[in-house]
mmCIF file of C-alpha atoms in Angstrom:
data_model
loop_
_atom_site.group_PDB
_atom_site.id
_atom_site.type_symbol
_atom_site.label_atom_id
_atom_site.label_comp_id
_atom_site.label_asym_id
_atom_site.label_seq_id
_atom_site.Cartn_x
_atom_site.Cartn_y
_atom_site.Cartn_z
ATOM 1 C CA MET A 18 -6.104 15.743 -8.556
ATOM 2 C CA THR A 19 -8.264 18.776 -7.800
ATOM 3 C CA ASN A 20 -5.899 21.446 -9.179
ATOM 4 C CA ALA A 21 -8.165 22.634 -12.002
ATOM 5 C CA LEU A 22 -11.259 22.640 -9.776
ATOM 6 C CA ILE A 23 -9.441 24.559 -7.025
ATOM 7 C CA GLU A 24 -8.074 27.058 -9.537
ATOM 8 C CA LYS A 25 -11.596 27.733 -10.783
ATOM 9 C CA LEU A 26 -13.131 27.989 -7.317
ATOM 10 C CA THR A 27 -10.425 30.342 -6.038
ATOM 11 C CA ARG A 28 -11.297 32.788 -8.801
ATOM 12 C CA ARG A 29 -14.670 33.131 -7.079
ATOM 13 C CA ASP A 30 -13.713 33.067 -3.408
ATOM 14 C CA VAL A 31 -10.978 32.053 -0.967
ATOM 15 C CA VAL A 32 -10.697 28.285 -0.564
ATOM 16 C CA SER A 33 -9.073 27.198 2.691
ATOM 17 C CA ALA A 34 -6.520 24.428 3.132
ATOM 18 C CA SER A 35 -9.071 22.360 5.032
ATOM 19 C CA GLU A 36 -11.571 22.747 2.185
ATOM 20 C CA ILE A 37 -8.956 21.678 -0.370
ATOM 21 C CA ALA A 38 -8.231 18.616 1.767
ATOM 22 C CA ALA A 39 -11.945 17.871 2.070
ATOM 23 C CA LEU A 40 -12.351 17.940 -1.700
ATOM 24 C CA ALA A 41 -9.427 15.555 -2.129
ATOM 25 C CA GLU A 42 -10.913 13.157 0.422
ATOM 26 C CA VAL A 43 -14.212 13.020 -1.467
ATOM 27 C CA LEU A 44 -12.610 11.563 -4.604
ATOM 28 C CA ASP A 45 -11.751 8.000 -5.556
ATOM 29 C CA PRO A 46 -8.402 7.423 -7.337
ATOM 30 C CA PRO A 47 -8.315 8.840 -10.901
ATOM 31 C CA ARG A 48 -8.950 6.592 -13.871
ATOM 32 C CA ARG A 49 -8.367 6.969 -17.584
ATOM 33 C CA VAL A 50 -11.266 6.625 -20.006
ATOM 34 C CA ASP A 51 -11.067 6.284 -23.783
ATOM 35 C CA ALA A 52 -12.763 8.674 -26.178
ATOM 36 C CA HIS A 53 -16.449 8.159 -27.073
ATOM 37 C CA VAL A 54 -17.345 6.392 -23.803
ATOM 38 C CA ASP A 55 -20.591 7.171 -21.981
ATOM 39 C CA ILE A 56 -19.540 7.917 -18.403
ATOM 40 C CA VAL A 57 -23.105 8.897 -17.474
ATOM 41 C CA LEU A 58 -26.033 7.107 -19.081
ATOM 42 C CA GLU A 59 -29.339 8.761 -19.877
ATOM 43 C CA HIS A 60 -32.038 7.762 -17.361
ATOM 44 C CA ALA A 61 -29.530 5.916 -15.165
ATOM 45 C CA TYR A 62 -29.558 6.074 -11.380
ATOM 46 C CA THR A 63 -26.147 6.899 -9.982
ATOM 47 C CA GLU A 64 -24.517 6.852 -6.556
ATOM 48 C CA HIS A 65 -21.539 9.028 -7.467
ATOM 49 C CA SER A 66 -20.704 12.262 -9.261
ATOM 50 C CA ILE A 67 -17.754 12.625 -11.637
ATOM 51 C CA LEU A 68 -14.987 15.223 -11.636
ATOM 52 C CA LEU A 69 -13.265 15.717 -14.986
ATOM 53 C CA LEU A 70 -9.508 15.989 -14.404
ATOM 54 C CA GLU A 71 -8.256 15.975 -18.004
ATOM 55 C CA GLY A 72 -9.912 16.139 -21.418
ATOM 56 C CA PHE A 73 -13.330 17.164 -22.701
ATOM 57 C CA THR A 74 -16.744 15.618 -22.175
ATOM 58 C CA ALA A 75 -20.217 16.577 -23.394
ATOM 59 C CA ARG A 76 -23.657 16.502 -21.881
ATOM 60 C CA TYR A 77 -26.196 15.350 -24.415
ATOM 61 C CA SER A 78 -29.751 14.235 -24.998
ATOM 62 C CA THR A 79 -30.906 11.931 -27.782
ATOM 63 C CA LEU A 80 -34.150 11.783 -29.727
ATOM 64 C CA SER A 81 -35.989 8.605 -30.637
ATOM 65 C CA ASP A 82 -34.465 8.643 -34.123
ATOM 66 C CA GLY A 83 -30.945 8.651 -32.662
ATOM 67 C CA ARG A 84 -30.123 12.307 -33.299
ATOM 68 C CA ARG A 85 -28.039 13.860 -30.538
ATOM 69 C CA GLN A 86 -28.027 17.386 -29.135
ATOM 70 C CA ILE A 87 -25.039 18.417 -27.046
ATOM 71 C CA THR A 88 -26.116 20.837 -24.323
ATOM 72 C CA GLU A 89 -22.752 21.621 -22.707
ATOM 73 C CA ILE A 90 -19.074 20.854 -23.198
ATOM 74 C CA ASN A 91 -17.163 20.159 -19.990
ATOM 75 C CA VAL A 92 -13.500 20.970 -19.398
ATOM 76 C CA ALA A 93 -10.995 19.971 -16.717
ATOM 77 C CA GLY A 94 -12.130 21.085 -13.276
ATOM 78 C CA ASP A 95 -15.822 20.506 -14.009
ATOM 79 C CA PHE A 96 -18.033 18.206 -11.979
ATOM 80 C CA VAL A 97 -19.934 16.877 -14.980
ATOM 81 C CA ASP A 98 -22.917 15.660 -12.954
ATOM 82 C CA LEU A 99 -22.723 17.153 -9.476
ATOM 83 C CA HIS A 100 -26.484 17.691 -9.648
ATOM 84 C CA SER A 101 -26.936 13.901 -9.602
ATOM 85 C CA LEU A 102 -26.418 14.128 -5.828
ATOM 86 C CA LEU A 103 -29.998 15.426 -5.684
ATOM 87 C CA MET A 104 -31.492 14.373 -9.037
ATOM 88 C CA LYS A 105 -30.649 10.686 -8.685
ATOM 89 C CA GLN A 106 -32.077 9.631 -12.063
ATOM 90 C CA MET A 107 -30.297 11.407 -14.895
ATOM 91 C CA ASP A 108 -32.262 13.086 -17.678
ATOM 92 C CA HIS A 109 -29.216 13.284 -19.992
ATOM 93 C CA GLY A 110 -25.962 11.483 -20.703
ATOM 94 C CA VAL A 111 -22.298 12.478 -20.578
ATOM 95 C CA VAL A 112 -19.779 11.187 -23.129
ATOM 96 C CA THR A 113 -16.021 11.590 -23.385
ATOM 97 C CA LEU A 114 -14.987 13.526 -26.499
ATOM 98 C CA CYS A 115 -11.327 12.492 -26.290
ATOM 99 C CA PRO A 116 -9.247 10.355 -23.889
ATOM 100 C CA CYS A 117 -10.017 11.682 -20.415
ATOM 101 C CA VAL A 118 -9.025 11.302 -16.787
ATOM 102 C CA ILE A 119 -11.898 11.291 -14.300
ATOM 103 C CA ALA A 120 -12.458 10.682 -10.599
ATOM 104 C CA HIS A 121 -15.637 9.454 -8.948
ATOM 105 C CA ALA A 122 -17.011 11.241 -5.886
ATOM 106 C CA PRO A 123 -19.384 8.878 -4.048
ATOM 107 C CA HIS A 124 -22.579 10.596 -2.988
ATOM 108 C CA SER A 125 -22.159 9.357 0.570
ATOM 109 C CA ARG A 126 -18.935 11.388 0.855
ATOM 110 C CA LEU A 127 -20.451 14.409 -0.903
ATOM 111 C CA ARG A 128 -23.364 14.388 1.548
ATOM 112 C CA ARG A 129 -20.915 14.317 4.451
ATOM 113 C CA LEU A 130 -19.007 17.213 2.883
ATOM 114 C CA THR A 131 -22.211 19.284 2.705
ATOM 115 C CA GLU A 132 -22.800 18.627 6.411
ATOM 116 C CA GLU A 133 -19.275 19.565 7.503
ATOM 117 C CA HIS A 134 -18.211 22.357 5.108
ATOM 118 C CA ALA A 135 -20.947 24.942 4.580
ATOM 119 C CA HIS A 136 -18.819 27.446 2.646
ATOM 120 C CA LEU A 137 -17.416 24.799 0.310
ATOM 121 C CA THR A 138 -20.947 23.520 -0.243
ATOM 122 C CA ARG A 139 -22.011 26.999 -1.352
ATOM 123 C CA LEU A 140 -19.073 27.164 -3.774
ATOM 124 C CA LEU A 141 -20.038 23.820 -5.310
ATOM 125 C CA TRP A 142 -23.656 24.964 -5.442
ATOM 126 C CA LEU A 143 -22.485 28.033 -7.355
ATOM 127 C CA ASP A 144 -20.781 25.672 -9.820
ATOM 128 C CA THR A 145 -24.127 24.042 -10.608
ATOM 129 C CA ILE A 146 -25.699 27.511 -10.950
ATOM 130 C CA VAL A 147 -23.017 28.383 -13.518
ATOM 131 C CA ASP A 148 -23.964 25.191 -15.382
ATOM 132 C CA ALA A 149 -27.505 26.535 -15.632
ATOM 133 C CA ALA A 150 -26.182 29.908 -16.827
ATOM 134 C CA ILE A 151 -24.174 28.169 -19.550
ATOM 135 C CA HIS A 152 -27.308 26.351 -20.667
ATOM 136 C CA ARG A 153 -29.186 29.669 -20.885
ATOM 137 C CA GLN A 154 -26.446 31.178 -23.036
ATOM 138 C CA TRP A 155 -26.482 28.142 -25.316
ATOM 139 C CA LEU A 156 -30.266 28.456 -25.635
ATOM 140 C CA VAL A 157 -29.962 32.118 -26.631
ATOM 141 C CA ALA A 158 -27.211 31.247 -29.133
ATOM 142 C CA MET A 159 -29.250 28.414 -30.629
ATOM 143 C CA GLY A 160 -32.373 30.504 -30.997
ATOM 144 C CA ARG A 161 -31.175 34.012 -31.820
ATOM 145 C CA ARG A 162 -27.527 34.209 -32.875
ATOM 146 C CA SER A 163 -26.339 33.731 -36.430
ATOM 147 C CA GLY A 164 -24.396 30.578 -37.170
ATOM 148 C CA LEU A 165 -21.156 32.554 -37.146
ATOM 149 C CA GLY A 166 -22.080 34.299 -33.904
ATOM 150 C CA HIS A 167 -23.008 30.966 -32.333
ATOM 151 C CA LEU A 168 -19.673 29.354 -33.226
ATOM 152 C CA ALA A 169 -17.772 32.479 -32.162
ATOM 153 C CA HIS A 170 -19.563 32.409 -28.803
ATOM 154 C CA LEU A 171 -18.638 28.769 -28.260
ATOM 155 C CA VAL A 172 -14.983 29.511 -29.035
ATOM 156 C CA CYS A 173 -14.973 32.520 -26.681
ATOM 157 C CA GLU A 174 -16.638 30.523 -23.906
ATOM 158 C CA LEU A 175 -14.307 27.542 -24.115
ATOM 159 C CA PHE A 176 -11.225 29.762 -24.311
ATOM 160 C CA THR A 177 -12.348 31.660 -21.209
ATOM 161 C CA ARG A 178 -13.169 28.527 -19.233
ATOM 162 C CA LEU A 179 -9.891 26.841 -20.189
ATOM 163 C CA SER A 180 -7.927 29.990 -19.372
ATOM 164 C CA ALA A 181 -9.499 30.018 -15.897
ATOM 165 C CA VAL A 182 -7.935 26.621 -15.124
ATOM 166 C CA GLY A 183 -4.567 27.313 -16.743
ATOM 167 C CA LEU A 184 -5.122 25.352 -19.955
ATOM 168 C CA THR A 185 -4.362 28.072 -22.496
ATOM 169 C CA GLU A 186 -1.049 29.403 -23.745
ATOM 170 C CA GLY A 187 -1.383 33.021 -24.761
ATOM 171 C CA GLN A 188 -4.352 33.042 -27.120
ATOM 172 C CA THR A 189 -3.948 29.366 -28.051
ATOM 173 C CA PHE A 190 -5.745 26.301 -26.702
ATOM 174 C CA ASN A 191 -6.359 22.694 -27.653
ATOM 175 C CA LEU A 192 -9.863 21.828 -28.807
ATOM 176 C CA PRO A 193 -9.867 18.189 -29.977
ATOM 177 C CA LEU A 194 -13.474 18.214 -31.164
ATOM 178 C CA THR A 195 -14.596 16.775 -34.476
ATOM 179 C CA GLN A 196 -16.905 18.697 -36.771
ATOM 180 C CA THR A 197 -19.570 16.117 -35.924
ATOM 181 C CA VAL A 198 -19.300 17.089 -32.248
ATOM 182 C CA LEU A 199 -19.413 20.785 -33.138
ATOM 183 C CA SER A 200 -22.434 20.066 -35.330
ATOM 184 C CA ASP A 201 -24.226 18.388 -32.410
ATOM 185 C CA ALA A 202 -23.319 21.301 -30.117
ATOM 186 C CA LEU A 203 -24.391 24.038 -32.527
ATOM 187 C CA GLY A 204 -27.433 22.287 -33.981
ATOM 188 C CA LEU A 205 -26.046 22.742 -37.511
ATOM 189 C CA SER A 206 -24.964 20.380 -40.268
ATOM 190 C CA THR A 207 -21.292 19.412 -40.492
ATOM 191 C CA VAL A 208 -21.148 21.127 -43.889
ATOM 192 C CA HIS A 209 -22.400 24.369 -42.334
ATOM 193 C CA VAL A 210 -19.926 24.056 -39.447
ATOM 194 C CA ASN A 211 -17.074 23.546 -41.908
ATOM 195 C CA ARG A 212 -18.093 26.714 -43.759
ATOM 196 C CA LEU A 213 -18.301 28.711 -40.524
ATOM 197 C CA ILE A 214 -14.815 27.622 -39.431
ATOM 198 C CA ALA A 215 -13.536 28.606 -42.878
ATOM 199 C CA GLU A 216 -15.209 32.010 -42.471
ATOM 200 C CA LEU A 217 -13.559 32.582 -39.089
ATOM 201 C CA ARG A 218 -10.221 31.767 -40.701
ATOM 202 C CA ARG A 219 -10.883 33.935 -43.757
ATOM 203 C CA GLU A 220 -11.811 36.914 -41.586
ATOM 204 C CA GLY A 221 -8.524 36.580 -39.701
ATOM 205 C CA LEU A 222 -10.250 35.838 -36.414
ATOM 206 C CA VAL A 223 -8.710 32.443 -35.659
ATOM 207 C CA ARG A 224 -6.039 30.043 -36.796
ATOM 208 C CA TRP A 225 -7.790 26.660 -36.488
ATOM 209 C CA SER A 226 -5.742 23.541 -37.142
ATOM 210 C CA ASN A 227 -7.379 20.712 -35.231
ATOM 211 C CA PRO A 228 -6.834 20.238 -32.352
ATOM 212 C CA GLN A 229 -5.219 23.645 -31.875
ATOM 213 C CA VAL A 230 -7.107 26.926 -32.022
ATOM 214 C CA GLU A 231 -5.380 30.301 -31.854
ATOM 215 C CA ILE A 232 -7.474 33.427 -31.442
ATOM 216 C CA LEU A 233 -5.982 36.136 -33.642
ATOM 217 C CA ASP A 234 -8.443 38.968 -33.013
ATOM 218 C CA TRP A 235 -10.220 38.684 -29.661
ATOM 219 C CA PRO A 236 -12.006 42.064 -29.839
ATOM 220 C CA ARG A 237 -13.670 41.252 -33.168
ATOM 221 C CA LEU A 238 -14.385 37.625 -32.271
ATOM 222 C CA SER A 239 -16.026 38.564 -28.978
ATOM 223 C CA GLN A 240 -17.963 41.340 -30.724
ATOM 224 C CA ILE A 241 -19.375 38.912 -33.304
ATOM 225 C CA ALA A 242 -20.228 36.533 -30.466
ATOM 226 C CA GLU A 243 -21.677 39.299 -28.262
ATOM 227 C CA PHE A 244 -19.698 37.507 -25.575
ATOM 228 C CA ASP A 245 -20.097 38.722 -21.999
ATOM 229 C CA PRO A 246 -18.266 36.383 -19.564
ATOM 230 C CA THR A 247 -20.335 37.525 -16.563
ATOM 231 C CA TYR A 248 -22.358 34.286 -16.636
ATOM 232 C CA LEU A 249 -19.211 32.213 -15.983
ATOM 233 C CA ARG A 250 -18.710 33.921 -12.593
ATOM 234 C CA LEU A 251 -14.913 33.927 -12.766
ATOM 235 C CA HIS A 252 -14.572 37.067 -10.668
ATOM 236 C CA SER A 253 -13.987 37.193 -6.921
ATOM 237 C CA GLN A 254 -17.258 37.570 -5.051
ATOM 238 C CA PRO A 255 -17.406 35.796 -1.663
ATOM 239 C CA VAL A 256 -20.232 33.336 -1.148
#
């Protein structure tokens, strides 16, 4: 169940057999969830965190008029709300963007893990720090990048994160996100998003046929995005 999570963590540091077993023991049996289901509710109190095993989810906040802003897209191997162990009441929601497989990690077991596995605790702490780094990059993209640069950065980020957990094939990956979802993530209209995708295609940067995206020119795409993967911390650096 924890393959994607372990693959991501081992890019950062050595994960022992006992730590892998401890992670497995934290989780309830996996369950399938349909698309467009809120698995974390805004303002809810929760007694478990959720590990995403398959699919894509999104963290989001809503305004009083119902408009939604997506603040991060989660991929397999992500604890979508590990911070709820300490936050308790959530200040945002998490919704499935396609059919997903998830596993609950009761907070009582996570607390025991933090008491018995100091190194693993630091690795999971680093995962929440990377979440914050992703949010900072999204803030920069929203405020300062062009629309094309913003979309290019999102594509580069998701490709890199999916590659880290073995979910890419060459330069191709599945991205089953509607233009409405992309609009909510980029803070742009669906019409604008459609034009930006067309521009990426026209410039020969991607072949985008939903749900499959193939990156045709990584150097140019990453240059337009000003993409520096340092913030994802996918290099080995013991904690």
